[in-house]
Every structure is written in C-alpha cells, then in structure tokens.
PDB file of C-alpha atoms in Angstrom:
ATOM      1  CA  UNK A   1      -0.405 -14.292 -11.816  1.00 77.00           C
ATOM      2  CA  UNK A   2      -1.131 -13.556  -8.148  1.00 81.00           C
ATOM      3  CA  UNK A   3      -3.510 -10.735  -7.207  1.00 88.00           C
ATOM      4  CA  UNK A   4      -3.908  -8.972  -3.879  1.00 92.00           C
ATOM      5  CA  UNK A   5      -7.065  -6.923  -3.485  1.00 93.00           C
ATOM      6  CA  UNK A   6      -9.310  -5.218  -0.970  1.00 94.00           C
ATOM      7  CA  UNK A   7     -13.048  -5.611  -1.460  1.00 91.00           C
ATOM      8  CA  UNK A   8     -15.860  -3.580   0.062  1.00 91.00           C
ATOM      9  CA  UNK A   9     -19.322  -4.606  -1.107  1.00 85.00           C
ATOM     10  CA  UNK A  10     -22.465  -3.937   0.898  1.00 83.00           C
ATOM     11  CA  UNK A  11     -24.652  -7.020   0.731  1.00 74.00           C
ATOM     12  CA  UNK A  12     -27.696  -4.805   1.322  1.00 74.00           C
ATOM     13  CA  UNK A  13     -27.054  -2.828  -1.849  1.00 68.00           C
ATOM     14  CA  UNK A  14     -29.218  -3.428  -4.870  1.00 71.00           C
ATOM     15  CA  UNK A  15     -27.766  -5.921  -7.341  1.00 61.00           C
ATOM     16  CA  UNK A  16     -27.816  -3.225 -10.033  1.00 65.00           C
ATOM     17  CA  UNK A  17     -25.659  -0.765  -8.069  1.00 83.00           C
ATOM     18  CA  UNK A  18     -22.278   0.297  -9.399  1.00 90.00           C
ATOM     19  CA  UNK A  19     -19.134  -1.658  -8.626  1.00 92.00           C
ATOM     20  CA  UNK A  20     -15.817   0.173  -9.060  1.00 96.00           C
ATOM     21  CA  UNK A  21     -12.814  -1.913 -10.075  1.00 96.00           C
ATOM     22  CA  UNK A  22      -9.777   0.143  -9.091  1.00 98.00           C
ATOM     23  CA  UNK A  23      -6.098   0.285 -10.085  1.00 98.00           C
ATOM     24  CA  UNK A  24      -3.486   2.477  -8.375  1.00 97.00           C
ATOM     25  CA  UNK A  25      -0.503   4.356  -9.756  1.00 96.00           C
ATOM     26  CA  UNK A  26       3.209   3.516  -9.840  1.00 96.00           C
ATOM     27  CA  UNK A  27       4.858   2.974  -6.466  1.00 94.00           C
ATOM     28  CA  UNK A  28       1.621   2.935  -4.508  1.00 95.00           C
ATOM     29  CA  UNK A  29      -0.797   0.208  -3.399  1.00 95.00           C
ATOM     30  CA  UNK A  30      -4.489  -0.659  -3.344  1.00 96.00           C
ATOM     31  CA  UNK A  31      -5.193   1.861  -0.571  1.00 96.00           C
ATOM     32  CA  UNK A  32      -4.384   4.799  -2.854  1.00 97.00           C
ATOM     33  CA  UNK A  33      -7.544   4.148  -4.853  1.00 97.00           C
ATOM     34  CA  UNK A  34      -9.586   3.477  -1.700  1.00 97.00           C
ATOM     35  CA  UNK A  35      -8.675   6.965  -0.482  1.00 97.00           C
ATOM     36  CA  UNK A  36      -9.623   8.441  -3.857  1.00 97.00           C
ATOM     37  CA  UNK A  37     -12.938   6.573  -3.907  1.00 97.00           C
ATOM     38  CA  UNK A  38     -13.705   7.798  -0.382  1.00 97.00           C
ATOM     39  CA  UNK A  39     -13.475  11.361  -1.735  1.00 97.00           C
ATOM     40  CA  UNK A  40     -15.757  10.567  -4.679  1.00 97.00           C
ATOM     41  CA  UNK A  41     -18.336   8.252  -3.114  1.00 95.00           C
ATOM     42  CA  UNK A  42     -17.656   6.917   0.404  1.00 95.00           C
ATOM     43  CA  UNK A  43     -20.596   4.492   0.123  1.00 92.00           C
ATOM     44  CA  UNK A  44     -19.430   2.913  -3.127  1.00 93.00           C
ATOM     45  CA  UNK A  45     -18.898  -0.800  -3.625  1.00 92.00           C
ATOM     46  CA  UNK A  46     -15.401  -1.519  -4.884  1.00 94.00           C
ATOM     47  CA  UNK A  47     -12.625  -3.984  -5.531  1.00 95.00           C
ATOM     48  CA  UNK A  48      -9.201  -2.341  -5.300  1.00 97.00           C
ATOM     49  CA  UNK A  49      -6.281  -4.292  -6.764  1.00 96.00           C
ATOM     50  CA  UNK A  50      -2.592  -4.113  -5.861  1.00 96.00           C
ATOM     51  CA  UNK A  51      -0.092  -3.945  -8.715  1.00 95.00           C
ATOM     52  CA  UNK A  52       1.456  -7.255  -9.725  1.00 94.00           C
ATOM     53  CA  UNK A  53       5.017  -5.850  -9.972  1.00 93.00           C
ATOM     54  CA  UNK A  54       6.783  -5.396  -6.614  1.00 90.00           C
ATOM     55  CA  UNK A  55       9.376  -2.652  -6.149  1.00 86.00           C
ATOM     56  CA  UNK A  56      12.076  -4.207  -3.938  1.00 81.00           C
ATOM     57  CA  UNK A  57      13.808  -1.823  -1.529  1.00 76.00           C
ATOM     58  CA  UNK A  58      11.728   1.177  -2.642  1.00 80.00           C
ATOM     59  CA  UNK A  59       8.351  -0.183  -1.557  1.00 82.00           C
ATOM     60  CA  UNK A  60       5.021   0.134  -3.288  1.00 91.00           C
ATOM     61  CA  UNK A  61       3.921  -1.713  -6.387  1.00 95.00           C
ATOM     62  CA  UNK A  62       3.342  -1.186 -10.086  1.00 95.00           C
ATOM     63  CA  UNK A  63       1.497  -2.695 -13.031  1.00 95.00           C
ATOM     64  CA  UNK A  64       4.573  -2.691 -15.289  1.00 95.00           C
ATOM     65  CA  UNK A  65       8.182  -1.574 -15.217  1.00 91.00           C
ATOM     66  CA  UNK A  66       9.163   1.977 -16.106  1.00 87.00           C
ATOM     67  CA  UNK A  67      11.731   0.688 -18.592  1.00 89.00           C
ATOM     68  CA  UNK A  68       9.336  -1.688 -20.362  1.00 93.00           C
ATOM     69  CA  UNK A  69       8.552  -0.976 -24.008  1.00 94.00           C
ATOM     70  CA  UNK A  70       5.099   0.147 -25.081  1.00 93.00           C
ATOM     71  CA  UNK A  71       4.556  -3.261 -26.664  1.00 93.00           C
ATOM     72  CA  UNK A  72       5.492  -5.059 -23.429  1.00 94.00           C
ATOM     73  CA  UNK A  73       3.276  -2.752 -21.374  1.00 95.00           C
ATOM     74  CA  UNK A  74       0.274  -3.221 -23.630  1.00 94.00           C
ATOM     75  CA  UNK A  75       0.730  -6.998 -23.566  1.00 94.00           C
ATOM     76  CA  UNK A  76       1.086  -7.025 -19.763  1.00 94.00           C
ATOM     77  CA  UNK A  77      -1.997  -4.853 -19.239  1.00 96.00           C
ATOM     78  CA  UNK A  78      -4.064  -6.966 -21.637  1.00 95.00           C
ATOM     79  CA  UNK A  79      -3.056 -10.135 -19.756  1.00 95.00           C
ATOM     80  CA  UNK A  80      -3.949  -8.556 -16.399  1.00 95.00           C
ATOM     81  CA  UNK A  81      -7.260  -7.378 -17.825  1.00 94.00           C
ATOM     82  CA  UNK A  82      -8.161 -10.876 -19.005  1.00 93.00           C
ATOM     83  CA  UNK A  83      -7.445 -12.253 -15.525  1.00 92.00           C
ATOM     84  CA  UNK A  84      -9.517  -9.534 -13.834  1.00 93.00           C
ATOM     85  CA  UNK A  85     -12.463 -10.158 -16.158  1.00 91.00           C
ATOM     86  CA  UNK A  86     -12.291 -13.885 -15.405  1.00 89.00           C
ATOM     87  CA  UNK A  87     -12.390 -13.115 -11.678  1.00 85.00           C
ATOM     88  CA  UNK A  88     -15.380 -10.802 -12.087  1.00 85.00           C
ATOM     89  CA  UNK A  89     -17.172 -13.469 -14.081  1.00 79.00           C
ATOM     90  CA  UNK A  90     -16.736 -15.946 -11.242  1.00 63.00           C
ATOM     91  CA  UNK A  91     -18.525 -13.709  -8.715  1.00 63.00           C
ATOM     92  CA  UNK A  92     -22.193 -13.004  -8.088  1.00 56.00           C
ATOM     93  CA  UNK A  93     -21.859  -9.495  -9.522  1.00 63.00           C
ATOM     94  CA  UNK A  94     -23.293  -9.976 -12.978  1.00 63.00           C
ATOM     95  CA  UNK A  95     -26.115  -7.457 -12.552  1.00 72.00           C
ATOM     96  CA  UNK A  96     -23.927  -4.650 -11.280  1.00 80.00           C
ATOM     97  CA  UNK A  97     -22.696  -1.811 -13.460  1.00 88.00           C
ATOM     98  CA  UNK A  98     -18.949  -2.379 -13.371  1.00 92.00           C
ATOM     99  CA  UNK A  99     -16.730   0.686 -13.765  1.00 95.00           C
ATOM    100  CA  UNK A 100     -12.928   0.538 -14.029  1.00 97.00           C
ATOM    101  CA  UNK A 101     -11.162   3.515 -12.440  1.00 98.00           C
ATOM    102  CA  UNK A 102      -7.428   4.055 -12.273  1.00 98.00           C
ATOM    103  CA  UNK A 103      -4.692   6.621 -11.743  1.00 98.00           C
ATOM    104  CA  UNK A 104      -1.541   6.955 -13.902  1.00 97.00           C
ATOM    105  CA  UNK A 105      -0.349   3.398 -14.709  1.00 97.00           C
ATOM    106  CA  UNK A 106      -3.632   2.170 -13.260  1.00 97.00           C
ATOM    107  CA  UNK A 107      -5.461   4.589 -15.547  1.00 98.00           C
ATOM    108  CA  UNK A 108      -3.874   3.006 -18.589  1.00 98.00           C
ATOM    109  CA  UNK A 109      -4.779  -0.446 -17.277  1.00 97.00           C
ATOM    110  CA  UNK A 110      -8.389   0.701 -16.734  1.00 97.00           C
ATOM    111  CA  UNK A 111      -8.432   2.012 -20.307  1.00 97.00           C
ATOM    112  CA  UNK A 112      -7.176  -1.313 -21.701  1.00 96.00           C
ATOM    113  CA  UNK A 113      -9.831  -3.249 -19.760  1.00 95.00           C
ATOM    114  CA  UNK A 114     -12.554  -0.936 -21.006  1.00 95.00           C
ATOM    115  CA  UNK A 115     -11.374  -1.014 -24.620  1.00 94.00           C
ATOM    116  CA  UNK A 116     -10.871  -4.769 -24.785  1.00 94.00           C
ATOM    117  CA  UNK A 117     -13.896  -5.879 -22.743  1.00 92.00           C
ATOM    118  CA  UNK A 118     -16.747  -3.474 -23.568  1.00 90.00           C
ATOM    119  CA  UNK A 119     -19.280  -6.204 -22.798  1.00 87.00           C
ATOM    120  CA  UNK A 120     -18.160  -6.193 -19.139  1.00 88.00           C
ATOM    121  CA  UNK A 121     -17.738  -2.538 -18.217  1.00 90.00           C
ATOM    122  CA  UNK A 122     -20.403   0.156 -18.142  1.00 86.00           C
ATOM    123  CA  UNK A 123     -18.171   3.239 -18.284  1.00 94.00           C
ATOM    124  CA  UNK A 124     -14.651   4.225 -17.171  1.00 97.00           C
ATOM    125  CA  UNK A 125     -12.938   6.900 -15.076  1.00 98.00           C
ATOM    126  CA  UNK A 126      -9.334   7.627 -16.068  1.00 98.00           C
ATOM    127  CA  UNK A 127      -7.251   9.873 -13.790  1.00 98.00           C
ATOM    128  CA  UNK A 128      -4.049  11.210 -15.368  1.00 98.00           C
ATOM    129  CA  UNK A 129      -3.629   7.939 -17.273  1.00 98.00           C
ATOM    130  CA  UNK A 130      -0.378   6.946 -18.915  1.00 96.00           C
ATOM    131  CA  UNK A 131      -0.678   5.891 -22.555  1.00 97.00           C
ATOM    132  CA  UNK A 132       1.265   3.118 -24.272  1.00 95.00           C
ATOM    133  CA  UNK A 133      -0.672   2.063 -27.352  1.00 93.00           C
ATOM    134  CA  UNK A 134       1.703   2.154 -30.330  1.00 83.00           C
ATOM    135  CA  UNK A 135       1.059   4.918 -32.815  1.00 71.00           C
ATOM    136  CA  UNK A 136       0.729   4.176 -36.517  1.00 59.00           C
ATOM    137  CA  UNK A 137       4.225   5.573 -36.924  1.00 48.00           C
ATOM    138  CA  UNK A 138       5.582   3.171 -34.299  1.00 49.00           C
ATOM    139  CA  UNK A 139       3.904   0.080 -35.731  1.00 49.00           C
ATOM    140  CA  UNK A 140       1.625   0.374 -38.766  1.00 44.00           C
ATOM    141  CA  UNK A 141       0.518  -3.244 -38.335  1.00 49.00           C
ATOM    142  CA  UNK A 142      -0.456  -2.914 -34.648  1.00 48.00           C
ATOM    143  CA  UNK A 143      -4.138  -3.685 -33.980  1.00 47.00           C
ATOM    144  CA  UNK A 144      -6.204  -0.573 -33.436  1.00 49.00           C
ATOM    145  CA  UNK A 145      -8.447  -0.078 -30.435  1.00 50.00           C
ATOM    146  CA  UNK A 146     -11.462  -0.557 -32.676  1.00 46.00           C
ATOM    147  CA  UNK A 147     -10.196  -3.955 -33.783  1.00 42.00           C
ATOM    148  CA  UNK A 148      -9.584  -5.065 -30.191  1.00 46.00           C
ATOM    149  CA  UNK A 149     -13.143  -4.295 -29.124  1.00 48.00           C
ATOM    150  CA  UNK A 150     -15.967  -6.827 -29.241  1.00 43.00           C
ATOM    151  CA  UNK A 151     -17.858  -4.833 -31.822  1.00 40.00           C
ATOM    152  CA  UNK A 152     -20.994  -6.939 -31.793  1.00 42.00           C
ATOM    153  CA  UNK A 153     -21.499  -5.980 -28.143  1.00 46.00           C
ATOM    154  CA  UNK A 154     -21.206  -2.247 -28.773  1.00 46.00           C
ATOM    155  CA  UNK A 155     -24.472  -0.427 -29.405  1.00 51.00           C
ATOM    156  CA  UNK A 156     -25.030   2.694 -31.465  1.00 63.00           C
ATOM    157  CA  UNK A 157     -24.801   4.681 -28.229  1.00 80.00           C
ATOM    158  CA  UNK A 158     -21.146   5.250 -27.364  1.00 89.00           C
ATOM    159  CA  UNK A 159     -20.139   4.434 -23.770  1.00 93.00           C
ATOM    160  CA  UNK A 160     -19.190   7.419 -21.646  1.00 95.00           C
ATOM    161  CA  UNK A 161     -15.647   7.884 -20.335  1.00 98.00           C
ATOM    162  CA  UNK A 162     -14.236  10.458 -17.919  1.00 98.00           C
ATOM    163  CA  UNK A 163     -10.679  11.615 -18.638  1.00 98.00           C
ATOM    164  CA  UNK A 164      -8.822  14.066 -16.396  1.00 98.00           C
ATOM    165  CA  UNK A 165      -5.323  15.561 -16.601  1.00 98.00           C
ATOM    166  CA  UNK A 166      -3.536  18.432 -14.878  1.00 98.00           C
ATOM    167  CA  UNK A 167      -2.208  21.151 -17.147  1.00 97.00           C
ATOM    168  CA  UNK A 168       1.155  20.957 -15.342  1.00 97.00           C
ATOM    169  CA  UNK A 169       1.496  17.165 -15.621  1.00 98.00           C
ATOM    170  CA  UNK A 170       5.079  16.337 -16.608  1.00 96.00           C
ATOM    171  CA  UNK A 171       4.755  12.551 -16.169  1.00 96.00           C
ATOM    172  CA  UNK A 172       2.492  12.067 -19.205  1.00 97.00           C
ATOM    173  CA  UNK A 173       3.679  14.088 -22.185  1.00 96.00           C
ATOM    174  CA  UNK A 174       1.226  16.312 -24.083  1.00 96.00           C
ATOM    175  CA  UNK A 175       1.717  14.072 -27.129  1.00 96.00           C
ATOM    176  CA  UNK A 176       0.695  10.953 -25.190  1.00 96.00           C
ATOM    177  CA  UNK A 177      -2.252  12.745 -23.619  1.00 97.00           C
ATOM    178  CA  UNK A 178      -3.457  13.666 -27.090  1.00 96.00           C
ATOM    179  CA  UNK A 179      -3.022  10.088 -28.290  1.00 96.00           C
ATOM    180  CA  UNK A 180      -5.157   8.896 -25.370  1.00 97.00           C
ATOM    181  CA  UNK A 181      -7.877  11.380 -26.331  1.00 97.00           C
ATOM    182  CA  UNK A 182      -7.744  10.254 -29.942  1.00 95.00           C
ATOM    183  CA  UNK A 183      -7.935   6.558 -29.020  1.00 95.00           C
ATOM    184  CA  UNK A 184     -10.939   7.143 -26.754  1.00 96.00           C
ATOM    185  CA  UNK A 185     -12.723   9.330 -29.289  1.00 93.00           C
ATOM    186  CA  UNK A 186     -12.856   6.424 -31.744  1.00 92.00           C
ATOM    187  CA  UNK A 187     -15.308   4.484 -29.579  1.00 93.00           C
ATOM    188  CA  UNK A 188     -16.358   6.548 -26.526  1.00 95.00           C
ATOM    189  CA  UNK A 189     -18.388   9.620 -25.599  1.00 95.00           C
ATOM    190  CA  UNK A 190     -15.539  11.462 -23.918  1.00 97.00           C
ATOM    191  CA  UNK A 191     -15.804  13.861 -20.979  1.00 97.00           C
ATOM    192  CA  UNK A 192     -12.346  15.448 -21.225  1.00 97.00           C
ATOM    193  CA  UNK A 193     -11.209  17.687 -18.352  1.00 98.00           C
ATOM    194  CA  UNK A 194      -8.050  19.740 -17.814  1.00 98.00           C
ATOM    195  CA  UNK A 195      -7.302  21.098 -14.332  1.00 98.00           C
ATOM    196  CA  UNK A 196      -5.366  24.345 -14.073  1.00 97.00           C
ATOM    197  CA  UNK A 197      -2.395  24.226 -11.733  1.00 97.00           C
ATOM    198  CA  UNK A 198      -2.619  20.454 -11.180  1.00 98.00           C
ATOM    199  CA  UNK A 199       0.423  18.265 -11.762  1.00 97.00           C
ATOM    200  CA  UNK A 200       0.392  14.444 -12.013  1.00 97.00           C
ATOM    201  CA  UNK A 201      -2.198  14.310  -9.274  1.00 97.00           C
ATOM    202  CA  UNK A 202      -5.892  14.547  -8.418  1.00 98.00           C
ATOM    203  CA  UNK A 203      -7.867  17.439  -6.924  1.00 98.00           C
ATOM    204  CA  UNK A 204     -11.193  18.316  -5.299  1.00 97.00           C
ATOM    205  CA  UNK A 205     -12.549  19.899  -8.475  1.00 98.00           C
ATOM    206  CA  UNK A 206     -11.849  16.696 -10.364  1.00 98.00           C
ATOM    207  CA  UNK A 207     -13.699  14.674  -7.715  1.00 98.00           C
ATOM    208  CA  UNK A 208     -16.706  17.009  -8.027  1.00 98.00           C
ATOM    209  CA  UNK A 209     -16.663  16.598 -11.822  1.00 98.00           C
ATOM    210  CA  UNK A 210     -16.525  12.804 -11.459  1.00 98.00           C
ATOM    211  CA  UNK A 211     -19.532  12.840  -9.118  1.00 97.00           C
ATOM    212  CA  UNK A 212     -21.502  14.829 -11.717  1.00 97.00           C
ATOM    213  CA  UNK A 213     -20.297  12.531 -14.484  1.00 97.00           C
ATOM    214  CA  UNK A 214     -21.485   9.444 -12.615  1.00 95.00           C
ATOM    215  CA  UNK A 215     -24.913  10.949 -12.010  1.00 91.00           C
ATOM    216  CA  UNK A 216     -25.631  11.204 -15.738  1.00 80.00           C
TER     217      UNK A 216
END
C-alpha cells in the first residue's frame, strides 16, 4: 500500500504537544484537511494523508469505493489503520498526543483507527463521518467494537471523542448516524453536536466547538 502525505511538525514544539493525523473525504485530497486544520488551529502539528484509491478521470481520491460493501470497507479501513499505526511507531513522535481527525469517509477511517488502536490515539475528532460497521441484523457474528479494542490498554476513564453532523446531511443517513453514536457510546465519552442548516459539510460554529473540545 502506497501512501502520499503532507507533514508539518515544528521541531521547536514540546514533545508532548498534540499531533493530528488527518484523513480527507471522498473525491478530495490531503489539502482538504490542511485547510480545515488551519481553521481550527493554524499552529498545529499534523500529518495529512491522501486517500489510497484514485478516481481516474474525475480527479481526487478516496479511502474506499462507493460501491464497496460495508464488510469490504471495514476491512480496507482496518488495513489502512494498521499501516498508519506502523508508520507512526517508526517516527520520533512517541511522546505526542496523537489525535485522528477526518471528514466523511476519512471520518470513518479515523473512527476505525481510534477504536482498533486505543493505545495509540489520545482522542478523536469525527466530522460528518460515514459509518460502515455491520449491525447485528446484518451480521450477528461480526466482532463488536468492544471486542476489537485492546481492552487492557483502556482505563476506567473513557476517552473523549468529538462527533459533528449537519441536520441537513443527506450523504449519511439518520440511521447510520445513530449507529455511529451507539458504537462510540460503548467505549467513549462522546461530545455529540448537530449543526442547524449544515449539510454534508463543516462550519465555523463546528470549528469553535472543536477548539473548546480540545482545550478540555
């Protein structure tokens, strides 16, 4: 698997500063998340990844195909997450608080990283994330989020997660949004925000809420 990424890390920053690991939405590229991070914290250290699936003719990239099944998407995102964690482990960033942040497809990928590697990530910021975990009705034998987590590394204090959706979002169905909330509630202290009049997008109010969330 080949990754393209843009990295901005200030060598003068304290080793315990935050590092944002960023994943863009469908049809975009690594600069989408750089623009979003500039609105949240222009001084932040980050690694912004480009999707591994190219869109020929249309341009932009993705993390998985729109016609892929939920099972295929979950498997693809888990494989990407394992590769990203291996890359982080090979850098001199061990003391930093590492925070995955993603939009849409990238939001689901950030969620999978956070759920499957709780020993690596401090918290997570999920912006209008897609959701592809199978429900019990889809596959009663599918492993739950709780089973996929490294439970011995999870303390009694639940990790905090920011989750934001627009109330007019038609890309992620209300049923899938609710399933995302339910999955997160099983292991995270959830800051759940709904933005009136926002579609499958981001907004200034959401950025302000994220800044407050990160200060706590």
